[in-house]
Amino acid sequence: MAQFSSALRLTDLDDFIAPSQDCIKPVKVERLPGSKAGKLAIENDGDYYQIDEQGTKTPLPKAKITLNDCLACSGCVTSAETVLIRQQSGEEMCRVLDESLAAPPESCGHRFPVVSLSPQSRVSLAARYGLTLKETEEKLTTVLKGFGVARVYDTTVANHVALIESGKEFLRRYGGDVTSSPGPLPMLTSSCPGWVCYAEKTQGSYVLPFISTTKSPQQIMGSLVKDYIADINGVRPNSVYHIAVMPCYDKKLEASRDDFYNDVFRTKDVDCVVTSVEIERLLEDKRIDFLSVDATPLDTLPGHIRENPQDHCGGGSGGYLEFVLRYAAREVYGHTLDKITYKTVRNVDFKETTLELEGKPVFKFAAAYGFRNIQNVVQKIKRNKCSYQFVELMACPSGCLNGGGQIRPQEGQNAKDLVMRLNDVYAMADMVDPLTCGGVSRLYADWLNGEDSEKAQKCLHTQYHAVEKIENAFNIKW
Ligand code: SF4
């Protein structure tokens, strides 16, 4: 069974990329060390051998492929995923934490472990254990600190920054910001690595300019932790071990991108991604009675007040559409938008909304979840028939709350009911406007030297790379 986004995992959906393909990454096969002769052969079982003159077969060592090598073609993740995700797993996290605790304080093995907790994982754990969001995050903080974690933060702060940056980027592209020239529209969201990987692999350079350059909340948090948080705690970025708790396995691939590697300090912005279901497994393996764990408040950044778990204005995938629409309506037309009404386009995972002012449509935005709907939007763009200015794209049907790394339905519960329950739990969180959140503006001032600074551009934006297409490498059914 695949371990990546549920779009790739559930074999009974037509949003499905065929499993069990061989790895398409070319690997050089070498002779055994010290031997110059001998035939190299591949057997039916797929293993490589060296055969000497007497016909004796010696198996060759297995080729090692890291997440950095992975093209996310989904072939391997459906068949040999354990090899690929070993570097980023609950076991690896525990290994590093144990090593860090045992290492002398001044040694390089001694790390400053920091956890960022995503809102979607918090919801998944809250629903699993029948707790409130606040109880969940506070019990988890106690558990993680017991393992040696120094700080536990909420990724919501990075989500706020991602929304603000997306709003500003949209205005630049739209032309509402007179200081810069318009860019390609529709602007497509970039926070879902499942969709970004698909675009890079299958759509080449045509679609990439439409994708927002704003980093995902996970990677903004990565920059924040390895730069600002390391700095205020007086530690070097490469001493920080940054763990992100996320709703999907695709986030592990995102963390492994070269774009998120710091060459100066030779460290990744996010060292390890663990999913909600891996946290559940960890609690079970360590025989922790989660319900009876004491509460420890999450850590907060300087100037941030956090009394309750905060949420975004919008859905469980980050609320991009709603935030950008409200932001653009206010900035371009001075219009305050209260309620947003949607029209279902093809199915429940594809909806659009049109903002009309004085009887004239001014903005048309859409949200399309699942690869079938993504493909539909991409085709429209390619045929120059896309009437949207902004599209929120997510690989998983129902979005991030239904990510492939979320905790599975319990006995007697079906997947649909669970998604509904997760949406209800998510909706219980407080709503805050990222723009009026005092801590966020302080972050721009203290960390990024102000909005639109060179540092803000470097820490909050990224780029995409078309992956050369290998004929017949992908067997994608829509
Ligand atoms: Fe991960 Fe969300 Fe994308 Fe699903 S929709 S692959 S959970 S980022």
Short mmCIF file of N, CA, C and O and ligand atoms in Angstrom, two decimals, residues 4-8 120 190-196 216 246-251 254 316-317 369-371 374 393-406, ligand 1:
data_model
loop_
_atom_site.label_atom_id
_atom_site.label_comp_id
_atom_site.label_asym_id
_atom_site.label_seq_id
_atom_site.Cartn_x
_atom_site.Cartn_y
_atom_site.Cartn_z
N PHE A 4 2.09 7.58 0.55
CA PHE A 4 2.09 9.02 0.33
C PHE A 4 0.65 9.53 0.41
O PHE A 4 -0.16 8.97 1.12
N SER A 5 0.35 10.62 -0.29
CA SER A 5 -0.96 11.24 -0.12
C SER A 5 -2.04 10.20 -0.34
O SER A 5 -1.87 9.24 -1.08
N SER A 6 -3.19 10.45 0.29
CA SER A 6 -4.24 9.45 0.17
C SER A 6 -4.68 9.31 -1.28
O SER A 6 -5.20 8.30 -1.69
N ALA A 7 -4.44 10.38 -2.07
CA ALA A 7 -4.78 10.28 -3.49
C ALA A 7 -4.00 9.14 -4.13
O ALA A 7 -4.46 8.46 -5.03
N LEU A 8 -2.77 8.95 -3.64
CA LEU A 8 -1.95 7.89 -4.18
C LEU A 8 -2.15 6.58 -3.44
O LEU A 8 -1.79 5.54 -3.90
N GLN A 120 -3.33 20.31 11.03
CA GLN A 120 -4.04 19.11 10.56
C GLN A 120 -3.70 17.89 11.41
O GLN A 120 -4.56 17.07 11.70
N SER A 190 0.97 26.58 -3.90
CA SER A 190 2.19 25.76 -3.93
C SER A 190 2.40 24.95 -2.66
O SER A 190 3.42 24.32 -2.50
N SER A 191 1.42 24.97 -1.76
CA SER A 191 1.69 24.36 -0.45
C SER A 191 1.59 22.84 -0.46
O SER A 191 1.99 22.19 0.50
N CYS A 192 1.05 22.26 -1.54
CA CYS A 192 0.89 20.80 -1.60
C CYS A 192 2.03 20.18 -2.42
O CYS A 192 2.07 20.33 -3.64
N PRO A 193 2.96 19.47 -1.80
CA PRO A 193 4.07 18.90 -2.55
C PRO A 193 3.63 17.79 -3.51
O PRO A 193 4.30 17.52 -4.50
N GLY A 194 2.48 17.16 -3.23
CA GLY A 194 1.96 16.14 -4.15
C GLY A 194 1.67 16.78 -5.50
O GLY A 194 2.07 16.27 -6.55
N TRP A 195 1.02 17.91 -5.48
CA TRP A 195 0.67 18.63 -6.72
C TRP A 195 1.92 19.22 -7.36
O TRP A 195 2.11 19.12 -8.58
N VAL A 196 2.81 19.81 -6.56
CA VAL A 196 4.02 20.44 -7.12
C VAL A 196 4.88 19.38 -7.81
O VAL A 196 5.37 19.59 -8.92
N SER A 216 5.68 26.67 1.23
CA SER A 216 4.60 26.09 2.03
C SER A 216 4.83 26.44 3.50
O SER A 216 5.96 26.77 3.89
N MET A 246 3.28 16.33 10.37
CA MET A 246 2.51 16.73 9.19
C MET A 246 1.45 15.68 8.82
O MET A 246 1.56 14.53 9.22
N PRO A 247 0.48 16.08 7.99
CA PRO A 247 -0.60 15.12 7.66
C PRO A 247 -0.29 14.20 6.49
O PRO A 247 -1.14 13.39 6.11
N CYS A 248 0.88 14.33 5.85
CA CYS A 248 1.10 13.46 4.68
C CYS A 248 2.57 13.12 4.50
O CYS A 248 3.46 13.81 4.99
N TYR A 249 2.80 12.05 3.74
CA TYR A 249 4.15 11.57 3.47
C TYR A 249 4.84 12.42 2.40
O TYR A 249 6.06 12.47 2.33
N ASP A 250 4.05 13.07 1.57
CA ASP A 250 4.64 13.91 0.52
C ASP A 250 5.49 15.03 1.12
O ASP A 250 6.41 15.54 0.49
N LYS A 251 5.16 15.40 2.35
CA LYS A 251 5.92 16.46 3.03
C LYS A 251 7.36 16.03 3.29
O LYS A 251 8.25 16.85 3.44
N GLU A 254 9.12 16.89 0.20
CA GLU A 254 9.29 18.35 0.12
C GLU A 254 10.50 18.78 0.97
O GLU A 254 11.34 19.55 0.52
N GLY A 316 -9.50 23.34 5.82
CA GLY A 316 -8.47 22.54 6.46
C GLY A 316 -7.19 22.40 5.66
O GLY A 316 -6.25 21.73 6.10
N SER A 317 -7.10 23.01 4.48
CA SER A 317 -5.87 22.93 3.70
C SER A 317 -5.07 24.23 3.77
O SER A 317 -4.19 24.47 2.94
N TYR A 369 -9.43 19.84 -5.67
CA TYR A 369 -8.70 18.84 -4.88
C TYR A 369 -8.75 17.49 -5.59
O TYR A 369 -9.76 17.12 -6.18
N GLY A 370 -7.66 16.75 -5.48
CA GLY A 370 -7.59 15.44 -6.13
C GLY A 370 -7.02 15.59 -7.53
O GLY A 370 -7.24 16.60 -8.20
N PHE A 371 -6.28 14.59 -7.99
CA PHE A 371 -5.56 14.71 -9.26
C PHE A 371 -6.49 14.84 -10.47
O PHE A 371 -6.14 15.47 -11.45
N ILE A 374 -7.27 18.46 -10.55
CA ILE A 374 -6.04 19.20 -10.87
C ILE A 374 -5.79 19.13 -12.38
O ILE A 374 -5.50 20.12 -13.03
N LEU A 393 -4.97 24.37 -5.23
CA LEU A 393 -4.86 22.99 -5.70
C LEU A 393 -4.28 22.09 -4.60
O LEU A 393 -3.26 22.43 -4.00
N MET A 394 -4.91 20.98 -4.36
CA MET A 394 -4.45 20.02 -3.36
C MET A 394 -4.57 18.61 -3.94
O MET A 394 -5.59 18.28 -4.55
N ALA A 395 -3.56 17.79 -3.72
CA ALA A 395 -3.56 16.45 -4.31
C ALA A 395 -4.60 15.52 -3.69
O ALA A 395 -5.12 14.64 -4.37
N CYS A 396 -4.87 15.69 -2.42
CA CYS A 396 -5.78 14.75 -1.75
C CYS A 396 -7.23 15.18 -1.93
O CYS A 396 -7.56 16.33 -1.63
N PRO A 397 -8.10 14.26 -2.33
CA PRO A 397 -9.52 14.58 -2.27
C PRO A 397 -9.88 14.97 -0.84
O PRO A 397 -9.35 14.38 0.11
N SER A 398 -10.68 16.01 -0.67
CA SER A 398 -11.04 16.59 0.64
C SER A 398 -9.90 17.38 1.28
O SER A 398 -10.07 17.91 2.37
N GLY A 399 -8.74 17.43 0.65
CA GLY A 399 -7.66 18.29 1.15
C GLY A 399 -6.83 17.67 2.26
O GLY A 399 -6.84 16.44 2.46
N CYS A 400 -6.09 18.53 2.95
CA CYS A 400 -5.06 18.06 3.89
C CYS A 400 -5.60 17.31 5.11
O CYS A 400 -4.87 16.51 5.70
N LEU A 401 -6.83 17.59 5.51
CA LEU A 401 -7.34 16.85 6.67
C LEU A 401 -7.45 15.37 6.33
O LEU A 401 -7.46 14.51 7.20
N ASN A 402 -7.54 15.08 5.02
CA ASN A 402 -7.63 13.70 4.55
C ASN A 402 -6.28 13.22 4.00
O ASN A 402 -6.22 12.36 3.12
N GLY A 403 -5.20 13.80 4.49
CA GLY A 403 -3.87 13.43 4.00
C GLY A 403 -3.54 11.97 4.28
O GLY A 403 -4.08 11.36 5.21
N GLY A 404 -2.61 11.44 3.47
CA GLY A 404 -2.25 10.03 3.59
C GLY A 404 -1.54 9.68 4.90
O GLY A 404 -1.42 8.51 5.23
N GLY A 405 -1.09 10.68 5.65
CA GLY A 405 -0.39 10.42 6.91
C GLY A 405 -1.28 10.64 8.12
O GLY A 405 -0.80 10.62 9.26
N GLN A 406 -2.57 10.89 7.87
CA GLN A 406 -3.48 11.09 9.01
C GLN A 406 -3.86 9.74 9.63
O GLN A 406 -3.76 8.69 8.96
FE1 SF4 B 1 -0.21 16.50 1.67
FE2 SF4 B 1 -2.27 18.20 1.85
FE3 SF4 B 1 -1.12 17.74 -0.50
FE4 SF4 B 1 -2.56 15.83 0.64
S1 SF4 B 1 -3.33 17.80 -0.06
S2 SF4 B 1 -0.57 15.61 -0.36
S3 SF4 B 1 -2.10 16.20 2.81
S4 SF4 B 1 -0.16 18.72 1.29
#
